Tab-separated table of C-alpha atoms and ligand atoms in Angstrom:
chain	number	residue	atom	x	y	z
A	13	MET	CA	0.088	-0.029	0.254
A	14	THR	CA	0.893	3.627	-0.682
A	15	ASN	CA	1.901	6.125	2.362
A	16	LYS	CA	0.654	8.774	0.538
A	17	ILE	CA	-1.446	10.709	2.326
A	18	ILE	CA	-4.860	11.831	1.310
A	19	ALA	CA	-4.908	14.998	0.922
A	20	MET	CA	-8.586	15.349	-1.896
A	21	SER	CA	-11.517	17.669	-1.294
A	22	ILE	CA	-15.059	15.346	-1.085
A	23	PHE	CA	-16.308	17.895	-3.978
A	24	ASP	CA	-13.729	16.123	-6.410
A	25	LEU	CA	-14.753	12.889	-5.473
A	26	LEU	CA	-18.412	14.098	-5.571
A	27	LYS	CA	-19.024	16.020	-8.670
A	28	THR	CA	-21.852	17.049	-10.915
A	29	GLY	CA	-20.882	16.692	-14.383
A	30	PRO	CA	-22.473	15.149	-17.143
A	31	GLY	CA	-22.024	11.433	-17.854
A	32	PRO	CA	-21.801	8.660	-19.000
A	33	SER	CA	-18.284	8.592	-18.406
A	34	SER	CA	-16.397	11.019	-15.644
A	35	SER	CA	-12.905	9.842	-17.896
A	36	HIS	CA	-14.374	10.609	-21.476
A	37	THR	CA	-17.208	13.178	-20.664
A	38	ILE	CA	-16.066	15.238	-17.660
A	39	GLY	CA	-12.457	15.446	-18.436
A	40	PRO	CA	-12.732	15.710	-22.155
A	41	MET	CA	-14.927	18.539	-21.183
A	42	LYS	CA	-12.570	20.609	-18.923
A	43	ALA	CA	-9.454	19.871	-21.508
A	44	GLY	CA	-12.206	21.912	-23.835
A	45	PHE	CA	-12.815	24.005	-21.418
A	46	ASN	CA	-9.608	24.599	-20.433
A	47	PHE	CA	-8.271	24.975	-24.152
A	48	SER	CA	-10.692	27.729	-24.861
A	49	VAL	CA	-9.280	29.823	-22.118
A	50	ARG	CA	-5.341	29.526	-22.918
A	51	VAL	CA	-6.318	30.094	-26.678
A	52	LYS	CA	-8.606	33.324	-26.049
A	53	ALA	CA	-4.995	34.577	-23.734
A	54	LEU	CA	-3.129	33.924	-27.112
A	55	ASN	CA	-1.829	36.614	-29.166
A	56	ARG	CA	-3.720	38.838	-31.763
A	57	GLU	CA	-1.284	38.310	-34.586
A	58	ILE	CA	-1.730	33.934	-33.539
A	59	LEU	CA	-5.479	34.030	-33.467
A	60	ASN	CA	-5.977	35.699	-36.765
A	61	ARG	CA	-3.979	32.890	-38.539
A	62	ALA	CA	-6.047	30.669	-36.696
A	63	LYS	CA	-8.500	28.796	-38.629
A	64	GLY	CA	-9.415	25.818	-37.272
A	65	ILE	CA	-8.917	23.169	-34.610
A	66	LYS	CA	-8.166	19.562	-34.623
A	67	ILE	CA	-8.862	17.294	-31.737
A	68	ARG	CA	-7.002	13.518	-31.579
A	69	LEU	CA	-8.505	11.333	-28.936
A	70	TYR	CA	-6.526	8.757	-27.896
A	71	GLY	CA	-6.182	4.959	-25.835
A	72	SER	CA	-10.194	3.910	-24.218
A	73	LEU	CA	-11.281	7.775	-25.812
A	74	SER	CA	-10.553	6.372	-29.094
A	75	ALA	CA	-11.740	2.807	-28.445
A	76	THR	CA	-15.371	4.609	-27.395
A	77	GLY	CA	-15.357	7.830	-27.021
A	78	ARG	CA	-18.093	7.852	-29.566
A	79	GLY	CA	-19.869	5.867	-27.260
A	80	HIS	CA	-19.065	8.178	-24.146
A	81	GLY	CA	-20.033	11.560	-25.313
A	82	THR	CA	-15.992	12.341	-26.129
A	83	ASP	CA	-16.261	13.926	-28.687
A	84	ARG	CA	-19.356	16.217	-27.659
A	85	ALA	CA	-18.216	16.394	-24.299
A	86	VAL	CA	-14.768	18.466	-25.479
A	87	ILE	CA	-16.426	20.680	-28.334
A	88	ALA	CA	-19.119	21.776	-25.389
A	89	GLY	CA	-16.095	22.346	-23.438
A	90	LEU	CA	-14.445	24.419	-26.066
A	91	MET	CA	-18.046	26.324	-26.167
A	92	GLY	CA	-17.621	27.659	-22.924
A	93	ASN	CA	-19.590	25.343	-20.828
A	94	GLU	CA	-17.864	23.382	-17.648
A	95	PRO	CA	-19.453	19.692	-16.295
A	96	ALA	CA	-20.437	21.525	-12.625
A	97	THR	CA	-22.759	24.397	-14.275
A	98	CYS	CA	-23.538	23.144	-18.031
A	99	PRO	CA	-27.362	22.516	-18.699
A	100	PRO	CA	-28.411	19.276	-17.081
A	101	THR	CA	-29.305	17.964	-21.220
A	102	LEU	CA	-26.185	19.819	-22.892
A	103	LEU	CA	-24.769	16.514	-24.217
A	104	SER	CA	-28.077	14.982	-25.195
A	105	ASN	CA	-29.282	17.636	-26.629
A	106	PHE	CA	-26.109	17.703	-29.250
A	107	LEU	CA	-27.514	14.252	-30.322
A	108	THR	CA	-30.664	15.370	-31.504
A	109	ILE	CA	-28.649	18.347	-34.507
A	110	PRO	CA	-25.736	15.665	-34.795
A	111	LYS	CA	-24.982	17.765	-37.958
A	112	GLU	CA	-25.061	21.250	-37.026
A	113	ARG	CA	-21.809	23.156	-37.035
A	114	LYS	CA	-20.947	24.955	-33.345
A	115	ILE	CA	-19.219	28.259	-33.015
A	116	ILE	CA	-16.268	28.815	-30.667
A	117	ASP	CA	-15.586	32.618	-29.389
A	118	LEU	CA	-12.338	33.292	-29.142
A	119	GLY	CA	-12.846	37.024	-28.235
A	120	ILE	CA	-11.653	38.632	-31.699
A	121	LYS	CA	-13.030	35.738	-33.965
A	122	LYS	CA	-15.481	32.815	-34.110
A	123	LEU	CA	-14.085	29.147	-34.883
A	124	PRO	CA	-16.315	26.913	-36.621
A	125	VAL	CA	-16.153	23.048	-34.953
A	126	ASP	CA	-18.089	19.938	-34.840
A	127	LEU	CA	-18.063	16.320	-35.073
A	128	GLU	CA	-15.485	15.817	-37.929
A	129	ASN	CA	-13.116	17.811	-36.427
A	130	ILE	CA	-12.243	14.395	-34.011
A	131	GLU	CA	-9.944	12.249	-35.192
A	132	TYR	CA	-10.070	8.708	-33.458
A	133	SER	CA	-6.125	7.836	-33.238
A	134	SER	CA	-4.568	4.633	-31.988
A	135	ILE	CA	-5.638	3.009	-28.717
A	136	ARG	CA	-2.383	1.494	-28.019
A	137	HIS	CA	-0.065	4.465	-27.611
A	138	ASN	CA	3.047	5.397	-25.836
A	139	PHE	CA	1.267	8.387	-23.567
A	140	PRO	CA	1.961	8.483	-20.318
A	141	TYR	CA	-1.799	8.084	-19.664
A	142	ASN	CA	-4.556	5.592	-21.662
A	143	ASN	CA	-6.804	8.466	-21.922
A	144	THR	CA	-4.778	11.216	-23.644
A	145	LEU	CA	-6.301	13.674	-26.310
A	146	ILE	CA	-4.490	16.658	-28.145
A	147	ILE	CA	-6.284	19.607	-29.390
A	148	ASP	CA	-4.656	21.796	-31.916
A	149	LEU	CA	-5.163	25.231	-32.819
A	150	LEU	CA	-4.647	25.772	-36.459
A	151	SER	CA	-3.749	28.141	-39.343
A	152	GLU	CA	-5.407	27.716	-42.998
A	153	GLN	CA	-1.827	26.463	-44.269
A	154	ASP	CA	-2.290	23.131	-41.830
A	155	LEU	CA	-5.403	22.499	-42.565
A	156	SER	CA	-5.045	22.303	-46.568
A	157	ARG	CA	-2.451	19.579	-45.876
A	158	ASP	CA	-2.586	15.919	-45.549
A	159	ALA	CA	-5.044	15.113	-43.389
A	160	SER	CA	-3.095	12.003	-42.896
A	161	LYS	CA	0.164	13.678	-41.487
A	162	ASP	CA	0.709	14.670	-37.860
A	163	LEU	CA	-0.164	18.473	-37.618
A	164	HIS	CA	0.985	18.565	-34.092
A	165	ASN	CA	4.347	19.995	-35.344
A	166	THR	CA	3.429	22.583	-37.127
A	167	ALA	CA	0.116	23.833	-35.356
A	168	LEU	CA	-0.169	27.483	-34.242
A	169	PHE	CA	-0.720	26.489	-30.146
A	170	SER	CA	-1.147	22.872	-28.997
A	171	MET	CA	-1.756	21.149	-26.044
A	172	GLU	CA	-1.631	17.274	-24.838
A	173	TYR	CA	-4.348	16.734	-21.735
A	174	TYR	CA	-4.859	12.974	-19.563
A	175	SER	CA	-8.223	12.776	-18.617
A	176	ILE	CA	-6.775	10.788	-16.207
A	177	GLY	CA	-9.961	9.501	-14.331
A	178	GLY	CA	-13.116	10.223	-11.555
A	179	GLY	CA	-13.160	13.499	-14.293
A	180	PHE	CA	-9.577	14.855	-13.210
A	181	LEU	CA	-7.458	16.428	-15.841
A	182	GLN	CA	-3.674	16.635	-16.203
A	183	TRP	CA	-1.241	17.936	-19.316
A	184	LYS	CA	1.815	17.788	-20.845
A	185	GLY	CA	4.184	19.685	-18.211
A	186	TRP	CA	1.896	19.415	-15.414
A	187	ILE	CA	3.573	20.039	-12.214
A	188	GLU	CA	1.749	18.336	-9.147
A	189	GLN	CA	0.649	20.947	-6.368
A	190	ASP	CA	1.888	21.010	-3.080
A	191	ASN	CA	-1.301	19.588	-0.941
A	192	VAL	CA	-2.054	20.793	2.146
A	193	ILE	CA	-1.311	18.029	4.781
A	194	PRO	CA	-5.020	17.767	6.660
A	195	PRO	CA	-4.625	17.685	10.892
A	196	HIS	CA	-5.498	13.983	10.820
A	197	PRO	CA	-3.376	12.386	7.857
A	198	TYR	CA	-4.312	8.769	6.540
A	199	SER	CA	-3.298	6.748	3.550
A	200	ASN	CA	-5.622	3.289	3.901
A	201	MET	CA	-8.447	2.159	6.432
A	202	THR	CA	-5.721	1.510	9.586
A	203	GLU	CA	-4.161	4.848	9.817
A	204	LEU	CA	-7.678	6.428	9.561
A	205	LYS	CA	-8.627	3.961	12.504
A	206	LYS	CA	-5.218	4.676	14.429
A	207	GLN	CA	-6.682	8.604	13.566
A	208	LEU	CA	-10.212	7.954	14.955
A	209	LYS	CA	-8.410	5.814	18.438
A	210	ASP	CA	-5.372	8.232	18.933
A	211	LYS	CA	-7.626	11.560	18.746
A	212	ASN	CA	-11.038	10.225	20.160
A	213	LEU	CA	-12.745	11.125	16.703
A	214	SER	CA	-15.873	9.988	15.415
A	215	LEU	CA	-15.332	9.430	12.017
A	216	GLU	CA	-17.587	12.633	10.527
A	217	ARG	CA	-15.996	14.591	12.367
A	218	LEU	CA	-12.624	13.936	11.470
A	219	LEU	CA	-13.359	13.888	8.046
A	220	LEU	CA	-15.328	17.575	8.254
A	221	GLN	CA	-11.914	18.951	10.014
A	222	ASN	CA	-9.592	17.723	7.498
A	223	GLU	CA	-11.874	18.969	4.254
A	224	MET	CA	-11.823	21.894	5.875
A	225	ALA	CA	-7.688	22.306	5.600
A	226	ILE	CA	-7.988	20.500	2.426
A	227	SER	CA	-10.798	22.616	0.805
A	228	GLY	CA	-10.715	26.362	2.947
A	229	LEU	CA	-14.410	25.754	3.274
A	230	THR	CA	-16.342	26.637	6.802
A	231	GLU	CA	-18.156	23.484	8.363
A	232	GLU	CA	-21.235	25.427	7.373
A	233	GLU	CA	-20.257	25.917	3.579
A	234	ILE	CA	-19.374	22.231	3.410
A	235	LYS	CA	-22.490	20.935	5.054
A	236	VAL	CA	-24.017	22.591	2.354
A	237	LYS	CA	-22.697	21.619	-0.473
A	238	LEU	CA	-22.754	18.715	1.073
A	239	ASP	CA	-26.988	18.536	1.254
A	240	LYS	CA	-26.615	20.030	-2.418
A	241	ILE	CA	-24.719	17.289	-3.750
A	242	ILE	CA	-27.179	14.667	-2.203
A	243	TYR	CA	-30.429	17.066	-3.804
A	244	VAL	CA	-28.564	16.863	-7.510
A	245	MET	CA	-29.024	13.160	-6.738
A	246	LYS	CA	-31.802	12.635	-5.591
A	247	ASP	CA	-32.941	14.853	-8.440
A	248	THR	CA	-31.268	12.779	-11.060
A	249	VAL	CA	-33.608	9.802	-9.613
A	250	ASN	CA	-36.520	11.611	-9.424
A	251	ARG	CA	-36.318	13.034	-13.332
A	252	GLY	CA	-34.978	9.408	-14.359
A	253	ILE	CA	-38.071	7.756	-12.745
A	254	ASN	CA	-40.268	9.375	-14.794
A	255	THR	CA	-38.659	9.877	-17.807
A	256	GLU	CA	-39.540	7.308	-20.562
A	257	GLY	CA	-37.629	6.100	-24.398
A	258	VAL	CA	-35.198	4.426	-25.723
A	259	LEU	CA	-31.209	5.860	-24.818
A	260	PRO	CA	-28.881	6.575	-27.815
A	261	GLY	CA	-27.388	4.404	-29.412
A	262	PRO	CA	-26.934	1.349	-31.483
A	263	ILE	CA	-28.292	-1.359	-29.036
A	264	GLY	CA	-31.626	0.971	-28.849
A	265	LEU	CA	-32.515	-0.077	-25.022
A	266	LYS	CA	-35.565	1.168	-23.863
A	267	ARG	CA	-35.284	2.988	-19.859
A	268	LYS	CA	-36.481	0.667	-17.765
A	269	ALA	CA	-36.488	3.085	-14.428
A	270	LYS	CA	-40.221	4.554	-14.399
A	271	ARG	CA	-41.907	0.864	-14.862
A	272	LEU	CA	-39.425	-0.224	-12.307
A	273	LYS	CA	-41.134	1.915	-10.069
A	274	GLU	CA	-44.342	1.679	-11.205
A	275	ARG	CA	-44.022	-2.093	-10.026
A	276	ALA	CA	-42.757	-1.981	-6.907
A	277	ASP	CA	-45.626	0.715	-5.996
A	278	SER	CA	-47.260	-2.447	-6.387
A	279	LEU	CA	-45.738	-5.010	-4.910
A	280	GLN	CA	-45.259	-5.871	-1.127
A	281	THR	CA	-42.651	-6.377	1.949
A	282	ILE	CA	-38.575	-7.498	0.427
A	283	ASP	CA	-39.975	-7.394	-3.759
A	284	GLN	CA	-41.244	-3.757	-2.823
A	285	TYR	CA	-37.955	-2.751	-1.217
A	286	LEU	CA	-35.281	-4.250	-4.074
A	287	CYS	CA	-37.487	-3.239	-6.523
A	288	LEU	CA	-37.108	0.306	-5.272
A	289	LEU	CA	-33.460	-0.092	-5.056
A	290	ASP	CA	-33.554	-0.679	-8.784
A	291	SER	CA	-35.692	1.600	-9.985
A	292	TYR	CA	-34.026	4.360	-8.126
A	293	ALA	CA	-30.202	3.245	-9.423
A	294	TYR	CA	-31.705	2.254	-12.859
A	295	ALA	CA	-32.910	6.026	-13.012
A	296	VAL	CA	-29.297	7.704	-12.721
A	297	ALA	CA	-27.489	5.295	-14.601
A	298	GLU	CA	-29.947	5.766	-17.163
A	299	GLU	CA	-29.653	9.339	-16.669
A	300	ASN	CA	-26.126	9.309	-16.846
A	301	ALA	CA	-26.858	7.004	-19.623
A	302	ALA	CA	-28.508	9.944	-22.165
A	303	GLY	CA	-25.109	12.513	-20.891
A	304	ASN	CA	-27.315	13.927	-18.121
A	305	THR	CA	-25.814	15.090	-14.907
A	306	ILE	CA	-25.097	13.247	-12.740
A	307	VAL	CA	-23.007	13.229	-9.641
A	308	THR	CA	-19.599	11.138	-9.736
A	309	ALA	CA	-20.030	8.571	-6.968
A	310	PRO	CA	-17.337	7.946	-7.846
A	311	THR	CA	-17.900	7.643	-11.556
A	312	CYS	CA	-20.683	8.336	-14.121
A	313	GLY	CA	-20.540	4.903	-14.477
A	314	ALA	CA	-21.482	3.969	-11.149
A	315	ALA	CA	-23.381	7.291	-10.533
A	316	GLY	CA	-26.770	5.126	-9.621
A	317	VAL	CA	-25.533	2.950	-6.798
A	318	ILE	CA	-25.102	5.898	-3.913
A	319	PRO	CA	-28.473	7.475	-5.014
A	320	ALA	CA	-30.507	4.493	-4.851
A	321	VAL	CA	-29.549	3.941	-0.958
A	322	ILE	CA	-29.557	7.527	-0.907
A	323	MET	CA	-33.448	7.371	-1.676
A	324	ILE	CA	-33.924	4.134	0.469
A	325	LEU	CA	-31.979	5.574	3.526
A	326	GLU	CA	-34.614	8.213	3.609
A	327	GLU	CA	-38.028	6.344	2.234
A	328	HIS	CA	-36.948	2.910	4.332
A	329	PHE	CA	-35.586	3.893	7.065
A	330	HIS	CA	-36.460	7.116	7.448
A	331	LEU	CA	-33.214	9.058	8.279
A	332	ASP	CA	-33.023	12.458	7.720
A	333	ILE	CA	-30.773	15.091	5.406
A	334	LEU	CA	-28.210	15.171	8.848
A	335	THR	CA	-27.716	11.370	8.744
A	336	GLN	CA	-27.662	10.731	5.319
A	337	ARG	CA	-24.936	13.685	5.363
A	338	SER	CA	-23.387	11.617	7.591
A	339	GLY	CA	-23.128	8.624	5.443
A	340	LEU	CA	-21.886	10.481	2.997
A	341	LEU	CA	-18.815	11.730	4.142
A	342	ALA	CA	-18.240	7.996	5.340
A	343	ALA	CA	-19.191	7.021	1.776
A	344	ALA	CA	-16.187	8.925	0.520
A	345	ALA	CA	-13.467	7.750	3.034
A	346	ILE	CA	-14.339	4.252	0.970
A	347	GLY	CA	-13.716	5.862	-1.864
A	348	PHE	CA	-10.527	7.912	-0.712
A	349	ILE	CA	-9.121	5.348	0.210
A	350	ALA	CA	-9.860	3.463	-2.911
A	351	LYS	CA	-8.818	5.760	-4.930
A	352	ASN	CA	-5.099	6.595	-3.390
A	353	ASN	CA	-4.243	2.271	-3.219
A	354	ALA	CA	-5.799	0.774	-5.992
A	355	GLY	CA	-7.390	2.905	-8.909
A	356	ILE	CA	-11.493	4.051	-8.816
A	357	VAL	CA	-11.833	4.030	-13.091
A	358	GLY	CA	-12.413	0.907	-15.866
A	359	ALA	CA	-10.025	2.085	-17.810
A	360	GLU	CA	-6.961	1.723	-15.335
A	361	VAL	CA	-8.315	-1.491	-12.677
A	362	GLY	CA	-12.345	-2.686	-14.906
A	363	CYS	CA	-15.556	-2.328	-13.060
A	364	GLN	CA	-14.244	-3.400	-10.072
A	365	GLY	CA	-12.995	0.169	-9.218
A	366	GLU	CA	-16.288	1.451	-10.414
A	367	ILE	CA	-19.192	-0.087	-9.457
A	368	GLY	CA	-17.221	-2.463	-7.143
A	369	VAL	CA	-16.553	0.704	-5.067
A	370	ALA	CA	-19.632	2.552	-5.544
A	371	THR	CA	-20.604	0.005	-3.363
A	372	ALA	CA	-18.848	-0.374	-0.994
A	373	MET	CA	-18.891	3.716	-1.088
A	374	ALA	CA	-22.869	2.718	-0.143
A	375	ALA	CA	-22.276	-0.140	1.950
A	376	ALA	CA	-20.328	2.310	4.258
A	377	MET	CA	-22.956	4.897	4.446
A	378	ILE	CA	-25.973	2.867	5.289
A	379	ALA	CA	-23.963	2.058	8.580
A	380	GLN	CA	-22.309	5.343	9.325
A	381	SER	CA	-26.122	6.663	9.196
A	382	GLN	CA	-27.241	4.073	11.245
A	383	GLY	CA	-24.851	5.010	13.654
A	384	TYR	CA	-22.510	1.594	13.878
A	385	SER	CA	-19.379	1.860	14.462
A	386	PRO	CA	-16.131	2.735	12.506
A	387	LYS	CA	-15.080	-1.426	12.652
A	388	VAL	CA	-18.251	-2.170	11.235
A	389	VAL	CA	-18.536	0.879	8.410
A	390	GLU	CA	-15.229	-1.168	7.108
A	391	ASN	CA	-16.153	-4.189	7.266
A	392	ALA	CA	-19.470	-3.487	5.046
A	393	ALA	CA	-17.241	-1.700	2.851
A	394	GLU	CA	-14.768	-4.715	2.937
A	395	ILE	CA	-17.529	-7.337	2.443
A	396	ALA	CA	-18.695	-5.042	-0.351
A	397	LEU	CA	-15.634	-4.951	-2.600
A	398	GLU	CA	-14.784	-8.130	-2.018
A	399	HIS	CA	-17.105	-9.591	-4.138
A	400	GLN	CA	-16.849	-7.176	-6.565
A	401	LEU	CA	-13.473	-8.040	-7.343
A	402	GLY	CA	-12.675	-9.162	-10.892
A	403	LEU	CA	-14.847	-7.035	-12.191
A	404	THR	CA	-14.360	-6.563	-15.957
A	405	CYS	CA	-15.737	-3.330	-17.786
A	406	ASP	CA	-16.210	-4.270	-21.084
A	407	PRO	CA	-19.122	-2.035	-22.082
A	408	VAL	CA	-21.362	-3.081	-24.896
A	409	CYS	CA	-20.986	-0.897	-27.795
A	410	GLY	CA	-18.606	1.311	-26.132
A	411	TYR	CA	-21.755	2.609	-24.332
A	412	VAL	CA	-22.048	3.219	-20.802
A	413	GLN	CA	-25.573	0.684	-21.222
A	414	ILE	CA	-24.776	-2.868	-20.665
A	415	PRO	CA	-24.097	-4.000	-18.571
A	416	CYS	CA	-23.627	-0.693	-16.885
A	417	ILE	CA	-26.918	0.572	-16.143
A	418	GLU	CA	-27.825	-3.141	-14.144
A	419	ARG	CA	-24.276	-3.183	-12.355
A	420	ASN	CA	-25.786	-0.154	-10.836
A	421	ALA	CA	-28.795	-1.387	-9.278
A	422	ILE	CA	-26.593	-4.924	-8.375
A	423	GLY	CA	-24.873	-3.272	-6.908
A	424	ALA	CA	-27.205	-0.945	-5.168
A	425	VAL	CA	-28.231	-4.500	-3.772
A	426	LYS	CA	-25.202	-5.817	-2.201
A	427	ALA	CA	-24.286	-3.205	-0.558
A	428	CYS	CA	-27.158	-3.208	1.359
A	429	ASN	CA	-26.923	-7.164	2.302
A	430	ALA	CA	-22.963	-6.108	2.976
A	431	ALA	CA	-24.445	-3.277	5.431
A	432	LEU	CA	-26.863	-5.679	6.919
A	433	ILE	CA	-23.839	-8.703	7.504
A	434	ALA	CA	-21.307	-6.005	8.673
A	435	GLU	CA	-24.203	-4.634	11.169
A	436	ASN	CA	-24.982	-8.341	11.883
A	437	GLU	CA	-21.937	-10.473	12.858
A	438	ASN	CA	-19.580	-9.741	15.560
A	439	SER	CA	-17.355	-7.103	13.654
A	440	ASP	CA	-14.505	-8.181	15.874
A	441	THR	CA	-14.286	-11.629	14.309
A	442	HIS	CA	-14.514	-9.892	10.647
A	443	MET	CA	-11.227	-11.469	8.690
A	444	VAL	CA	-10.462	-9.552	5.811
A	445	SER	CA	-9.680	-5.258	6.570
A	446	PHE	CA	-10.757	-3.710	3.792
A	447	ASP	CA	-6.845	-2.605	3.460
A	448	ALA	CA	-6.256	-5.602	2.393
A	449	THR	CA	-9.315	-5.672	0.026
A	450	VAL	CA	-8.181	-2.413	-1.388
A	451	LYS	CA	-4.495	-4.274	-2.523
A	452	ALA	CA	-5.966	-7.232	-4.320
A	453	MET	CA	-8.547	-5.092	-6.041
A	454	GLY	CA	-4.663	-3.128	-7.155
A	455	GLU	CA	-3.045	-6.415	-7.960
A	456	ILE	CA	-6.067	-7.658	-10.028
A	457	GLY	CA	-6.336	-4.472	-11.927
A	458	ARG	CA	-3.093	-4.207	-13.124
A	459	ASP	CA	-3.138	-7.945	-14.386
A	460	MET	CA	-6.180	-7.152	-15.588
A	461	ASN	CA	-5.915	-7.663	-20.099
A	462	SER	CA	-7.132	-3.988	-21.165
A	463	LYS	CA	-9.370	-5.518	-22.921
A	464	PHE	CA	-11.090	-5.986	-20.280
A	465	LYS	CA	-10.637	-2.056	-19.088
A	466	GLU	CA	-12.564	0.311	-21.092
A	467	THR	CA	-11.976	-0.392	-24.812
A	468	ALA	CA	-14.872	-2.804	-24.926
A	469	LEU	CA	-12.306	-5.380	-27.358
A	470	GLY	CA	-13.675	-7.888	-24.357
A	471	GLY	CA	-15.905	-9.674	-22.453
A	472	LEU	CA	-19.782	-8.544	-23.079
A	473	ALA	CA	-18.718	-6.606	-25.468
A	474	VAL	CA	-17.535	-9.244	-28.086
A	475	SER	CA	-19.561	-11.840	-27.017
A	476	MET	CA	-23.011	-9.688	-27.506
A	477	ILE	CA	-23.206	-8.565	-30.882
A	478	CYS	CA	-25.177	-5.950	-31.672
A	479	CYS	CA	-23.424	-2.695	-33.638
B	23	SF4	S1	-18.456	-1.533	-17.100
B	23	SF4	FE1	-18.179	-0.185	-15.175
B	23	SF4	S2	-16.381	0.419	-15.291
B	23	SF4	FE2	-17.370	-0.080	-17.335
B	23	SF4	S3	-18.488	1.661	-18.322
B	23	SF4	FE3	-20.133	0.016	-17.655
B	23	SF4	S4	-20.326	0.646	-15.045
B	23	SF4	FE4	-18.361	2.159	-15.883
């Protein structure tokens, strides 16, 4: 395990943005926005010569970028949109008029850009990160050159971006900022529990105090932002369970959340509980697949697990916003530890890092919000993750639909069961630590063939031929 201290803000882990994939939409949208800001700052002479833009996608951005909406996301970013504030249905609206030429406003002039400006380049490459994109600002001369030639060296201005997962963005020459060392430093679960014990703090207090140091926000501001995240999650559920139709892409997959919710309302006892969980997870995952706004938890592809469980905490367990917030803090801690010691991105470690970690986060959230001890919270997360180890990322046709949507529902149900086991066993007899399971996930992820890591070259993506 690494000893790198976790100094990440909760709001970098749980962030609002367009689906269907944080590394394929949120990261590239940020790249487009960053490029547009940099280009506007160039001198007039360069801007006057600018006639076009070219975007080249590499790695899994090339393999599955079309299905994941990378093309639309990067163009939306170039047009000045940012993930946290763009309209909820911005990317799905791009689909309704795909041939429409978009305009990038550079201040002294406007440049046209459309989906034809995207080049799907090599899937295997030597860039330091799998999800790489290069954006070039081109002159008239560049545009008239042989399209097969590499324009990178002659472009008026060029940036090499890395969408490193979870919506985070870096670029060539990136200098890592010195992180704030939080007051209660930890790099894994063992250290977190030691901090709790040594300082006699509750998990919630420790996480709030760390967040205040890392983000510079007051406790009140953090609570407001957490409540806003919970609100967006519930809002996405409500949008999803009230929407019908077919999801974008060649599969022709019909939305199911609304029907599941209607069926759940007519069921009794345990069936109703499970069907409700399913419908809520489907609702968010379908909104994500449509390219609409969700909260990464910890990624877009796995965005449905935690909101489904939050809805159940409210409706079934009758837990108020204070306990939901406390649960969300515990979920964030689990996400931090998984990210710090293994990974949370399908392109790096397979779906075990997305749905697997989301399931662990949700299980921890349930135990925490019901007032269980940190040991039970850990055990719930461990059980949830342990039984998702090895889960591959193999989206059919490269779309975050099959197996992703259903997998969110299965994850939500698994999270409830994991919490139930952890809450009802003798917690001291639990044999496997969360750190051990995260370590196993990292090892499995590193050894997993790249065809099972968001490239749509293996697994269901090839055994189920429908596009
Ligand atoms: S299979 Fe899992 S990791 Fe891959 S795109 Fe779907 S949800 Fe994400």
